[in-house]
Short mmCIF file of C-alpha atoms in Angstrom, two decimals:
data_model
loop_
_atom_site.label_atom_id
_atom_site.label_comp_id
_atom_site.label_asym_id
_atom_site.label_seq_id
_atom_site.Cartn_x
_atom_site.Cartn_y
_atom_site.Cartn_z
CA MET C 1 -0.04 0.00 0.01
CA SER C 2 1.32 3.48 -0.82
CA SER C 3 -1.10 5.91 0.89
CA PRO C 4 -1.92 5.63 4.56
CA THR C 5 -5.08 3.77 5.46
CA ASN C 6 -7.23 3.98 8.65
CA MET C 7 -7.23 0.79 10.70
CA LEU C 8 -9.51 -0.88 13.23
CA PHE C 9 -7.72 -3.81 14.79
CA LEU C 10 -9.85 -6.30 16.76
CA MET C 11 -8.31 -8.90 18.95
CA THR C 12 -9.72 -11.42 21.30
CA ASP C 13 -8.00 -13.59 23.95
CA GLN C 14 -7.94 -17.45 23.92
CA HIS C 15 -10.27 -17.75 21.01
CA ARG C 16 -11.00 -21.09 19.19
CA VAL C 17 -11.31 -20.95 15.46
CA ASP C 18 -14.31 -23.32 15.43
CA THR C 19 -16.57 -21.00 17.36
CA ILE C 20 -17.08 -18.60 14.40
CA GLY C 21 -19.68 -19.05 11.76
CA ALA C 22 -17.30 -17.92 8.97
CA TYR C 23 -15.09 -20.93 10.00
CA GLY C 24 -17.90 -23.34 9.82
CA ASN C 25 -19.61 -23.30 13.15
CA PRO C 26 -23.38 -23.93 12.45
CA HIS C 27 -24.62 -23.00 15.88
CA VAL C 28 -22.78 -19.91 17.27
CA SER C 29 -24.16 -16.59 16.24
CA THR C 30 -21.28 -14.43 15.02
CA PRO C 31 -22.87 -12.21 12.29
CA HIS C 32 -20.48 -9.30 12.67
CA LEU C 33 -17.30 -11.30 12.38
CA ASP C 34 -18.89 -13.26 9.53
CA ALA C 35 -19.62 -9.91 7.81
CA ILE C 36 -15.90 -8.99 8.10
CA ALA C 37 -14.95 -12.27 6.56
CA GLU C 38 -17.39 -11.76 3.74
CA ALA C 39 -16.15 -8.30 3.07
CA GLY C 40 -12.44 -9.42 3.31
CA THR C 41 -10.19 -12.49 3.45
CA ARG C 42 -10.25 -15.41 5.84
CA PHE C 43 -6.96 -16.97 6.76
CA ASP C 44 -7.53 -20.74 7.35
CA ALA C 45 -3.98 -21.54 8.44
CA CYS C 46 -3.30 -18.66 10.78
CA PHE C 47 -1.06 -19.56 13.77
CA THR C 48 0.28 -17.90 16.88
CA PRO C 49 4.01 -17.99 17.42
CA SER C 50 3.41 -18.92 21.05
CA ALA C 51 0.14 -19.94 22.78
CA ILE C 52 0.71 -17.76 25.84
CA CYS C 53 -0.68 -14.25 26.08
CA THR C 54 2.39 -12.11 26.77
CA PRO C 55 4.90 -13.66 24.26
CA ALA C 56 2.13 -13.55 21.51
CA ARG C 57 1.24 -9.99 22.23
CA ALA C 58 4.88 -8.85 22.45
CA SER C 59 5.39 -10.47 19.02
CA LEU C 60 2.36 -8.62 17.56
CA LEU C 61 3.81 -5.32 18.89
CA THR C 62 7.42 -5.79 17.70
CA GLY C 63 6.87 -8.13 14.64
CA VAL C 64 9.55 -10.49 15.80
CA LEU C 65 9.25 -14.06 17.27
CA PRO C 66 9.38 -14.60 21.11
CA TYR C 67 12.90 -16.07 21.29
CA ARG C 68 14.07 -12.78 19.85
CA HIS C 69 12.11 -10.26 21.92
CA ARG C 70 12.57 -12.52 24.98
CA LEU C 71 9.27 -11.73 26.72
CA LEU C 72 8.47 -15.43 27.18
CA ALA C 73 5.94 -15.85 29.89
CA ASN C 74 2.98 -14.13 31.48
CA TYR C 75 4.28 -12.29 34.51
CA GLU C 76 1.55 -13.85 36.69
CA ARG C 77 3.16 -17.24 36.05
CA ASN C 78 6.63 -16.00 35.53
CA VAL C 79 9.24 -18.71 35.45
CA GLY C 80 12.39 -16.52 35.62
CA TYR C 81 12.16 -14.73 32.27
CA SER C 82 12.09 -11.02 31.46
CA GLU C 83 8.97 -9.16 32.76
CA GLU C 84 9.32 -5.98 30.61
CA LEU C 85 9.82 -5.59 26.90
CA SER C 86 13.27 -4.24 25.89
CA ASP C 87 13.62 -1.38 23.54
CA GLU C 88 15.75 -3.43 21.09
CA PHE C 89 12.88 -3.63 18.58
CA THR C 90 10.77 -0.64 17.55
CA PRO C 91 7.04 -1.21 18.22
CA PHE C 92 4.78 -0.62 15.18
CA SER C 93 2.90 2.04 17.31
CA LEU C 94 5.91 4.36 17.36
CA ARG C 95 6.47 3.96 13.65
CA LEU C 96 2.75 4.93 13.03
CA ARG C 97 3.27 7.95 15.21
CA GLU C 98 6.17 8.90 13.09
CA ARG C 99 3.99 8.90 10.06
CA GLY C 100 1.40 11.25 11.71
CA TYR C 101 -1.11 8.67 12.84
CA ASN C 102 -3.44 8.83 15.88
CA VAL C 103 -2.63 5.51 17.60
CA GLY C 104 -5.10 4.11 20.20
CA ILE C 105 -5.81 1.05 22.19
CA GLU C 106 -8.59 -0.05 24.49
CA GLY C 107 -8.49 -3.23 26.43
CA LYS C 108 -6.05 -5.93 27.34
CA TRP C 109 -2.35 -5.00 27.22
CA HIS C 110 -0.45 -7.74 29.02
CA VAL C 111 2.89 -6.83 27.42
CA GLY C 112 4.95 -6.76 30.58
CA ARG C 113 4.16 -5.89 34.24
CA ARG C 114 4.60 -2.16 34.55
CA ARG C 115 5.14 -0.50 31.16
CA GLY C 116 1.76 0.32 29.69
CA PRO C 117 0.46 1.33 26.26
CA GLY C 118 1.37 5.02 26.77
CA GLU C 119 5.08 4.19 26.82
CA PHE C 120 4.77 2.62 23.44
CA GLY C 121 3.02 5.56 21.76
CA PHE C 122 -0.65 4.59 22.26
CA ASP C 123 -3.57 6.65 23.50
CA GLY C 124 -5.46 4.69 26.03
CA ALA C 125 -5.49 3.38 29.68
CA HIS C 126 -3.33 0.60 30.91
CA TYR C 127 -5.59 -2.25 31.90
CA PRO C 128 -3.33 -4.75 33.51
CA GLY C 129 -3.51 -8.41 34.01
CA TRP C 130 -4.83 -11.46 32.18
CA HIS C 131 -8.61 -11.30 32.91
CA ASN C 132 -11.26 -8.52 32.95
CA PRO C 133 -9.89 -5.95 35.48
CA VAL C 134 -13.33 -5.25 36.99
CA GLY C 135 -11.84 -3.37 39.85
CA HIS C 136 -10.16 -0.82 37.58
CA PRO C 137 -11.23 2.77 38.51
CA ASP C 138 -12.17 3.72 34.96
CA TYR C 139 -14.66 0.87 34.78
CA LEU C 140 -16.12 1.47 38.22
CA ALA C 141 -16.55 5.18 37.35
CA TRP C 142 -18.21 4.29 34.06
CA LEU C 143 -20.69 1.99 35.86
CA ALA C 144 -21.42 4.70 38.44
CA ASP C 145 -21.96 7.33 35.71
CA LYS C 146 -24.49 5.10 33.92
CA GLY C 147 -26.16 3.88 37.12
CA LEU C 148 -25.17 0.25 36.30
CA PRO C 149 -24.52 -2.45 38.95
CA ALA C 150 -20.97 -3.50 39.91
CA PRO C 151 -20.14 -7.09 39.00
CA GLU C 152 -21.03 -9.95 41.33
CA ILE C 153 -20.89 -13.63 40.56
CA ASP C 154 -22.34 -16.91 41.93
CA GLY C 155 -23.01 -20.38 40.72
CA GLU C 156 -19.30 -20.96 40.39
CA VAL C 157 -18.25 -24.01 38.43
CA ARG C 158 -15.02 -25.66 39.61
CA GLY C 159 -13.41 -29.04 39.50
CA VAL C 160 -11.13 -30.64 42.23
CA PHE C 161 -7.39 -30.22 42.29
CA PRO C 162 -5.19 -33.36 42.70
CA ASN C 163 -4.57 -32.28 46.27
CA GLY C 164 -8.27 -32.31 47.09
CA GLU C 165 -8.75 -28.54 47.03
CA PRO C 166 -11.35 -26.71 44.91
CA GLY C 167 -9.97 -26.20 41.42
CA ASN C 168 -9.64 -23.17 39.30
CA LEU C 169 -12.85 -21.15 38.55
CA LEU C 170 -14.11 -22.19 35.16
CA ALA C 171 -17.44 -20.38 34.84
CA GLY C 172 -20.07 -18.61 36.92
CA VAL C 173 -23.18 -16.35 36.65
CA LEU C 174 -22.43 -12.63 36.36
CA HIS C 175 -25.20 -10.57 37.91
CA GLN C 176 -25.03 -7.68 35.51
CA PRO C 177 -26.94 -6.88 32.16
CA ALA C 178 -24.88 -7.10 29.05
CA GLU C 179 -24.61 -3.29 28.86
CA ALA C 180 -22.73 -3.30 32.18
CA THR C 181 -20.12 -5.85 31.15
CA PHE C 182 -16.51 -5.07 30.77
CA GLU C 183 -16.84 -5.92 27.06
CA HIS C 184 -19.56 -3.32 26.62
CA PHE C 185 -17.42 -0.83 28.52
CA LEU C 186 -14.46 -1.47 26.12
CA ALA C 187 -16.75 -1.01 23.09
CA ASP C 188 -17.96 2.25 24.59
CA ARG C 189 -14.47 3.50 25.20
CA THR C 190 -13.41 2.54 21.66
CA ILE C 191 -16.35 4.27 20.07
CA ASP C 192 -15.49 7.46 21.99
CA ARG C 193 -11.94 7.23 20.63
CA LEU C 194 -13.15 6.53 17.09
CA GLU C 195 -15.40 9.66 17.27
CA GLU C 196 -12.34 11.73 18.30
CA TYR C 197 -10.17 10.17 15.61
CA ALA C 198 -12.96 10.67 13.02
CA ARG C 199 -12.81 14.43 13.60
CA GLY C 200 -9.04 14.48 13.06
CA TYR C 201 -9.44 12.44 9.86
CA HIS C 202 -12.32 14.44 8.35
CA ASP C 203 -11.02 17.76 9.42
CA ASP C 204 -7.30 17.49 8.95
CA GLY C 205 -6.85 14.19 6.97
CA ARG C 206 -5.02 12.60 9.96
CA PRO C 207 -5.19 8.81 9.72
CA PHE C 208 -5.71 6.62 12.72
CA PHE C 209 -4.97 3.08 14.07
CA MET C 210 -7.42 1.89 16.75
CA ALA C 211 -7.11 -1.29 18.54
CA VAL C 212 -9.54 -2.98 20.88
CA HIS C 213 -8.29 -6.10 22.76
CA PHE C 214 -11.10 -7.97 24.47
CA TYR C 215 -10.16 -10.09 27.43
CA GLY C 216 -12.60 -12.87 26.47
CA PRO C 217 -13.53 -15.44 25.58
CA HIS C 218 -10.73 -16.46 27.94
CA LEU C 219 -11.87 -18.60 30.88
CA PRO C 220 -13.42 -18.33 33.39
CA TYR C 221 -16.66 -17.75 31.50
CA LEU C 222 -18.29 -15.21 33.87
CA LEU C 223 -21.35 -14.01 31.83
CA PRO C 224 -24.91 -12.73 32.33
CA ARG C 225 -27.19 -15.69 32.52
CA GLU C 226 -28.68 -15.00 29.10
CA TYR C 227 -25.24 -15.71 27.59
CA LEU C 228 -24.33 -18.56 29.78
CA GLU C 229 -27.58 -20.36 28.75
CA MET C 230 -27.86 -18.94 25.20
CA TYR C 231 -26.75 -22.21 23.64
CA SER C 232 -28.07 -25.72 24.67
CA PRO C 233 -25.31 -28.25 25.78
CA ASP C 234 -27.18 -30.65 23.55
CA LEU C 235 -25.87 -28.83 20.46
CA VAL C 236 -22.23 -29.47 21.55
CA GLU C 237 -20.66 -32.30 19.78
CA LEU C 238 -17.58 -33.23 21.84
CA PRO C 239 -14.62 -34.00 19.53
CA PRO C 240 -12.76 -37.24 19.54
CA SER C 241 -9.92 -35.60 21.44
CA PHE C 242 -12.11 -35.55 24.57
CA ALA C 243 -11.19 -39.25 24.71
CA GLU C 244 -7.47 -38.46 24.84
CA THR C 245 -5.50 -41.41 26.51
CA PHE C 246 -2.08 -39.60 26.58
CA GLU C 247 -0.56 -42.89 25.26
CA ASN C 248 2.94 -42.25 23.92
CA LYS C 249 2.46 -38.45 24.83
CA PRO C 250 4.70 -36.28 27.05
CA SER C 251 3.63 -36.92 30.70
CA VAL C 252 3.29 -33.18 31.29
CA GLN C 253 0.00 -33.30 29.29
CA ARG C 254 -1.56 -35.67 31.86
CA ARG C 255 -0.37 -33.45 34.68
CA TYR C 256 -1.91 -30.38 33.04
CA SER C 257 -5.18 -32.29 32.66
CA GLU C 258 -5.01 -33.01 36.41
CA HIS C 259 -4.24 -29.33 37.06
CA TRP C 260 -7.31 -28.26 35.13
CA THR C 261 -9.50 -30.86 36.89
CA HIS C 262 -10.91 -32.18 33.64
CA ASP C 263 -11.64 -35.71 34.85
CA THR C 264 -13.34 -34.43 37.99
CA LEU C 265 -16.11 -32.81 35.83
CA SER C 266 -19.12 -34.72 34.59
CA GLU C 267 -19.69 -35.00 30.79
CA GLU C 268 -22.81 -32.81 31.25
CA THR C 269 -20.63 -30.13 32.74
CA ARG C 270 -18.03 -30.45 29.94
CA ARG C 271 -20.78 -29.88 27.34
CA TRP C 272 -22.21 -26.96 29.37
CA LEU C 273 -18.83 -25.32 29.58
CA VAL C 274 -18.41 -25.47 25.77
CA ALA C 275 -21.88 -23.94 25.34
CA ALA C 276 -20.97 -21.25 27.80
CA TYR C 277 -17.84 -20.41 25.83
CA TRP C 278 -19.99 -20.07 22.78
CA GLY C 279 -22.13 -17.51 24.62
CA TYR C 280 -19.02 -15.50 25.44
CA VAL C 281 -18.12 -15.45 21.75
CA THR C 282 -21.50 -14.12 20.86
CA LEU C 283 -21.24 -11.38 23.59
CA ILE C 284 -18.02 -10.25 22.01
CA ASP C 285 -19.36 -10.44 18.45
CA GLU C 286 -22.13 -8.15 19.51
CA GLN C 287 -19.61 -5.58 20.71
CA ILE C 288 -17.67 -5.87 17.42
CA GLY C 289 -20.91 -5.09 15.63
CA ARG C 290 -21.22 -1.87 17.58
CA LEU C 291 -17.70 -1.00 16.50
CA THR C 292 -18.07 -1.66 12.80
CA GLY C 293 -21.50 0.08 13.02
CA ALA C 294 -19.64 3.14 14.49
CA LEU C 295 -17.32 3.15 11.46
CA GLU C 296 -20.27 3.32 9.12
CA ARG C 297 -22.09 6.00 11.21
CA LEU C 298 -18.94 8.10 11.29
CA GLY C 299 -18.29 7.82 7.54
CA LEU C 300 -15.13 5.81 8.04
CA TRP C 301 -16.05 2.37 6.72
CA ASP C 302 -14.75 3.05 3.16
CA SER C 303 -11.45 4.39 4.31
CA THR C 304 -10.76 1.92 7.17
CA ALA C 305 -9.12 -1.49 7.02
CA VAL C 306 -10.52 -3.97 9.63
CA ALA C 307 -8.49 -6.81 11.05
CA PHE C 308 -9.45 -9.51 13.44
CA THR C 309 -7.38 -12.16 15.20
CA ALA C 310 -6.55 -13.70 18.66
CA ASP C 311 -3.40 -14.22 20.66
CA HIS C 312 -4.01 -17.91 20.84
CA GLY C 313 -6.76 -20.54 21.15
CA GLU C 314 -8.34 -22.42 24.01
CA PHE C 315 -8.71 -26.19 24.79
CA THR C 316 -12.26 -26.18 26.17
CA GLY C 317 -11.77 -29.77 27.22
CA ALA C 318 -10.05 -31.03 24.05
CA HIS C 319 -7.34 -33.55 24.92
CA ARG C 320 -8.84 -33.43 28.41
CA LEU C 321 -7.26 -30.02 28.85
CA HIS C 322 -8.46 -26.40 29.52
CA ASP C 323 -6.86 -23.04 29.09
CA LYS C 324 -3.45 -23.56 27.38
CA GLY C 325 0.01 -24.85 28.31
CA PRO C 326 2.82 -27.32 27.24
CA ALA C 327 0.83 -29.04 24.47
CA MET C 328 1.25 -27.75 20.94
CA TYR C 329 -2.08 -28.89 19.49
CA ASP C 330 -3.91 -26.82 16.87
CA ASP C 331 -6.63 -26.20 19.47
CA ILE C 332 -4.41 -23.49 20.95
CA TYR C 333 -1.93 -22.67 18.15
CA ARG C 334 -4.32 -22.20 15.25
CA ILE C 335 -6.02 -18.86 15.58
CA PRO C 336 -8.78 -16.95 13.63
CA GLY C 337 -7.45 -14.40 11.05
CA LEU C 338 -9.58 -11.93 9.06
CA LEU C 339 -8.54 -8.87 7.07
CA ARG C 340 -10.77 -6.49 5.12
CA VAL C 341 -8.95 -3.81 3.11
CA PRO C 342 -10.89 -0.93 1.45
CA GLY C 343 -11.34 -1.76 -2.24
CA SER C 344 -10.59 -5.44 -1.86
CA PRO C 345 -12.89 -7.99 -3.63
CA GLY C 346 -13.99 -9.66 -0.37
CA GLY C 347 -15.23 -13.25 0.24
CA GLY C 348 -11.77 -14.72 -0.18
CA SER C 349 -9.81 -17.25 1.76
CA THR C 350 -6.41 -18.91 1.74
CA GLU C 351 -4.79 -21.91 3.30
CA SER C 352 -1.36 -20.32 3.19
CA PHE C 353 0.48 -20.36 6.50
CA VAL C 354 -0.03 -17.03 8.29
CA SER C 355 1.53 -15.77 11.54
CA LEU C 356 0.53 -13.14 14.07
CA VAL C 357 3.69 -11.31 13.15
CA ASP C 358 2.37 -10.99 9.65
CA TYR C 359 -0.30 -8.74 11.10
CA THR C 360 2.50 -6.43 12.40
CA ALA C 361 3.96 -6.17 8.81
CA THR C 362 0.38 -5.61 7.48
CA ILE C 363 -0.20 -2.71 9.75
CA LEU C 364 2.98 -1.00 8.62
CA ASP C 365 2.10 -1.75 5.01
CA LEU C 366 -1.33 -0.16 5.34
CA ALA C 367 0.37 2.93 6.86
CA GLY C 368 2.64 3.22 3.85
CA ALA C 369 5.70 2.37 5.90
CA GLU C 370 8.55 0.35 4.66
CA PRO C 371 8.80 -3.11 6.40
CA ASP C 372 11.20 -3.44 9.29
CA PRO C 373 14.21 -5.38 7.84
CA GLU C 374 14.57 -7.23 11.14
CA ALA C 375 10.95 -8.33 11.26
CA ASP C 376 9.86 -12.04 11.01
CA GLY C 377 6.53 -11.33 9.22
CA ARG C 378 5.27 -10.27 5.82
CA SER C 379 2.35 -8.14 4.80
CA LEU C 380 -1.01 -9.85 4.28
CA VAL C 381 -2.34 -7.04 2.06
CA PRO C 382 -1.71 -8.96 -1.22
CA PHE C 383 -3.91 -11.76 0.06
CA ALA C 384 -6.64 -9.30 0.85
CA LEU C 385 -6.37 -7.93 -2.69
CA GLY C 386 -6.85 -11.45 -4.20
CA GLN C 387 -3.11 -12.03 -4.89
CA GLU C 388 -0.80 -14.85 -3.79
CA PRO C 389 2.58 -13.33 -2.77
CA ASP C 390 5.72 -14.88 -4.35
CA GLY C 391 7.83 -17.14 -2.20
CA TRP C 392 5.35 -17.35 0.71
CA ARG C 393 6.18 -19.87 3.48
CA THR C 394 5.24 -23.51 3.01
CA ASP C 395 5.36 -24.41 6.72
CA ILE C 396 5.35 -22.53 10.03
CA THR C 397 7.14 -22.85 13.35
CA ALA C 398 5.98 -22.02 16.84
CA GLU C 399 7.70 -22.02 20.24
CA PHE C 400 6.81 -22.42 23.95
CA HIS C 401 8.88 -21.57 26.97
CA GLY C 402 6.82 -22.34 29.96
CA HIS C 403 3.74 -21.61 32.03
CA HIS C 404 3.86 -22.33 35.73
CA PHE C 405 7.36 -23.85 35.11
CA PRO C 406 10.02 -23.75 32.38
CA TYR C 407 9.19 -26.19 29.61
CA PRO C 408 10.75 -25.50 26.24
CA GLN C 409 9.17 -26.84 22.99
CA ARG C 410 9.45 -26.12 19.33
CA MET C 411 6.98 -27.02 16.55
CA LEU C 412 7.06 -27.32 12.85
CA ARG C 413 3.67 -27.46 11.09
CA THR C 414 3.17 -28.33 7.37
CA PRO C 415 -0.15 -28.83 5.58
CA ARG C 416 -0.13 -32.45 6.44
CA PHE C 417 2.25 -33.11 9.40
CA LYS C 418 3.15 -31.61 12.69
CA LEU C 419 6.36 -32.20 14.55
CA VAL C 420 6.94 -31.18 18.21
CA VAL C 421 10.29 -31.51 19.88
CA ASN C 422 10.13 -31.99 23.64
CA PRO C 423 13.70 -32.21 25.00
CA GLU C 424 12.77 -33.84 28.27
CA SER C 425 10.28 -36.44 26.80
CA VAL C 426 9.03 -38.18 23.70
CA ASN C 427 8.79 -36.04 20.58
CA GLU C 428 5.46 -35.89 18.74
CA LEU C 429 4.54 -36.46 15.09
CA TYR C 430 1.02 -36.17 13.83
CA ASP C 431 -0.44 -37.13 10.43
CA LEU C 432 -3.14 -34.41 10.18
CA GLU C 433 -4.64 -35.72 7.13
CA ASN C 434 -5.57 -39.07 8.68
CA ASP C 435 -5.55 -37.94 12.32
CA PRO C 436 -6.87 -34.30 12.39
CA TYR C 437 -7.41 -34.43 16.16
CA GLU C 438 -3.88 -35.25 16.91
CA LEU C 439 -4.51 -38.40 18.92
CA ALA C 440 -1.97 -40.79 17.55
CA ASN C 441 1.77 -39.85 18.04
CA ARG C 442 3.57 -41.38 15.12
CA TYR C 443 7.10 -40.38 16.27
CA GLY C 444 9.19 -43.56 16.41
CA ASP C 445 6.69 -45.42 14.19
CA PRO C 446 8.92 -47.09 11.46
CA ALA C 447 6.25 -46.16 8.87
CA PHE C 448 6.89 -42.51 9.52
CA ASP C 449 10.67 -42.68 10.09
CA GLU C 450 11.41 -40.92 6.77
CA VAL C 451 8.82 -38.17 7.34
CA GLY C 452 10.06 -37.66 10.88
CA ALA C 453 13.70 -37.36 9.75
CA GLU C 454 12.81 -34.89 7.08
CA LEU C 455 10.81 -32.71 9.41
CA LEU C 456 13.56 -32.78 12.10
CA GLN C 457 16.00 -31.64 9.53
CA ARG C 458 13.80 -28.93 8.26
CA LEU C 459 12.90 -27.60 11.76
CA TYR C 460 16.59 -27.72 12.71
CA GLN C 461 17.51 -25.66 9.71
CA ARG C 462 14.71 -23.14 10.34
CA LEU C 463 15.86 -22.67 13.88
CA ARG C 464 19.61 -22.50 13.00
CA ASP C 465 19.08 -20.04 10.22
CA SER C 466 16.98 -17.72 12.38
CA GLY C 467 19.34 -17.85 15.35
CA ASP C 468 17.10 -19.71 17.76
CA ASN C 469 19.52 -21.44 20.07
CA PHE C 470 17.20 -24.39 20.65
CA HIS C 471 18.85 -25.87 17.57
CA HIS C 472 21.91 -26.73 19.79
CA TRP C 473 20.00 -29.40 21.57
CA MET C 474 18.88 -30.87 18.23
CA THR C 475 22.42 -30.91 16.83
CA SER C 476 23.58 -33.55 19.29
CA MET C 477 20.31 -35.41 19.88
CA TYR C 478 18.83 -36.02 16.41
CA PRO C 479 19.96 -36.96 12.93
CA VAL C 480 19.87 -33.41 11.55
CA GLY C 481 22.67 -33.54 9.02
CA GLY C 482 25.90 -34.13 11.02
CA LYS C 483 27.93 -32.11 13.47
CA ASP C 484 29.42 -29.32 11.32
CA TYR C 485 30.19 -26.95 14.21
CA ASP C 486 31.55 -27.27 17.72
CA THR C 487 28.54 -27.85 19.93
CA SER C 488 30.46 -27.05 23.06
CA LEU C 489 31.14 -23.56 21.66
CA SER C 490 34.77 -23.80 22.63
CA ASP C 491 37.27 -21.50 21.02
CA PHE C 492 39.77 -24.32 20.98
CA GLU C 493 37.73 -26.04 18.29
CA GLY C 494 37.53 -22.95 16.15
CA ALA C 495 33.76 -22.36 16.52
CA ASN C 496 33.90 -18.62 16.07
CA HIS C 497 30.73 -18.63 18.13
CA GLN C 498 31.30 -15.16 19.48
CA GLY C 499 30.81 -13.65 16.06
CA LEU C 500 34.26 -11.97 16.05
CA ALA C 501 35.65 -13.52 12.90
#
């Protein structure tokens, strides 16, 4: 793109692809997301670089993968990693400011503990934490101004921890009307900001970037009863992965299942939780409709690109898991991705591999800015215009560094296969064509030896070329092409590992 374009960037947290009508769900009402898909392009193979909030959001902000920006875990579950983003990489927000943009954000930040949006060039409050900050003074003042009730919950749904204590809160009844929810509050705040930016655009031609980051549909599903009960559990068809056995899988997956108390819940409760999650999706879709409606009312629709994605997915009981964690299944690594660009043909889709960091490159492209030469993503604008970019990636990698405790993993995903390297345990290899729910680990199966070796080599080369030091473990442990450098990084063996040669 050559001339600057206005942008509305919509992001949810922990959002499964299969909850959206445009992605094939026949039950969940998502007319506003579906309309964005119809007016733009749907990305069917969109992946997060890491299925943890903070690493993913820091990657979106900087355009580089987590192992490079090094913000590797949520601070609430910090396992010894950095808690604040360094200034090594320039966030896209500052580059937009340099080009004269108004730059705003409302909603979830979660990029570090203390440094908020204002320190990165955004207009907007710092709402900290991983879940709706219902005690934030701005929200409480808004409720009071509108005469709306403060949030209260009951009917809590919990399982039982392995130690016999009550498990994590999974859902509950929120005693507020929809117009009092934090989601409605964020939409109100965003509309206020859009009205301000519309004046700047219409009066002075100043373009804008406006992001709204909803905290949902992240668990716990705390919703007004009408949304908790919007969908009958009888509509929920539990996928085959609910019958996960963990046979030939890393033992950490079984432990995480215990942590999330899945087996202590009845099947009726499991179905009810999925239905409640659907209700949360619809609540957010309604707020998105208010935002796109505001664009039309303010005369901005024809000049504004609209993007939608999520930081990562959610298990909702798949593989006997909830939330996310050290299990690199598509349930949490594949994310929704939509992009509507003014003047685009609309109604398109692609199965090309797309990453969250591609959205960073897209934002810069729409602003008429040159791409960051250090970035890991590429602009999605050509896809939105109905073009297939030359030399696009044919596979995609992802990484995990820990949640509750350090646990490094790397993944390579191709159209048919997925390889996951678990240094402390068994590796994983899935034939997604014949096993789309990733139940049968084929790593070590003689029938898949050739495929596994090729994927190990490919992942190794991807990591080594990019500078991800995880490759050192692979050099000595797997058949990845021979030891052609000193794995001990000793100067006596001529490694030149310090980059001084």
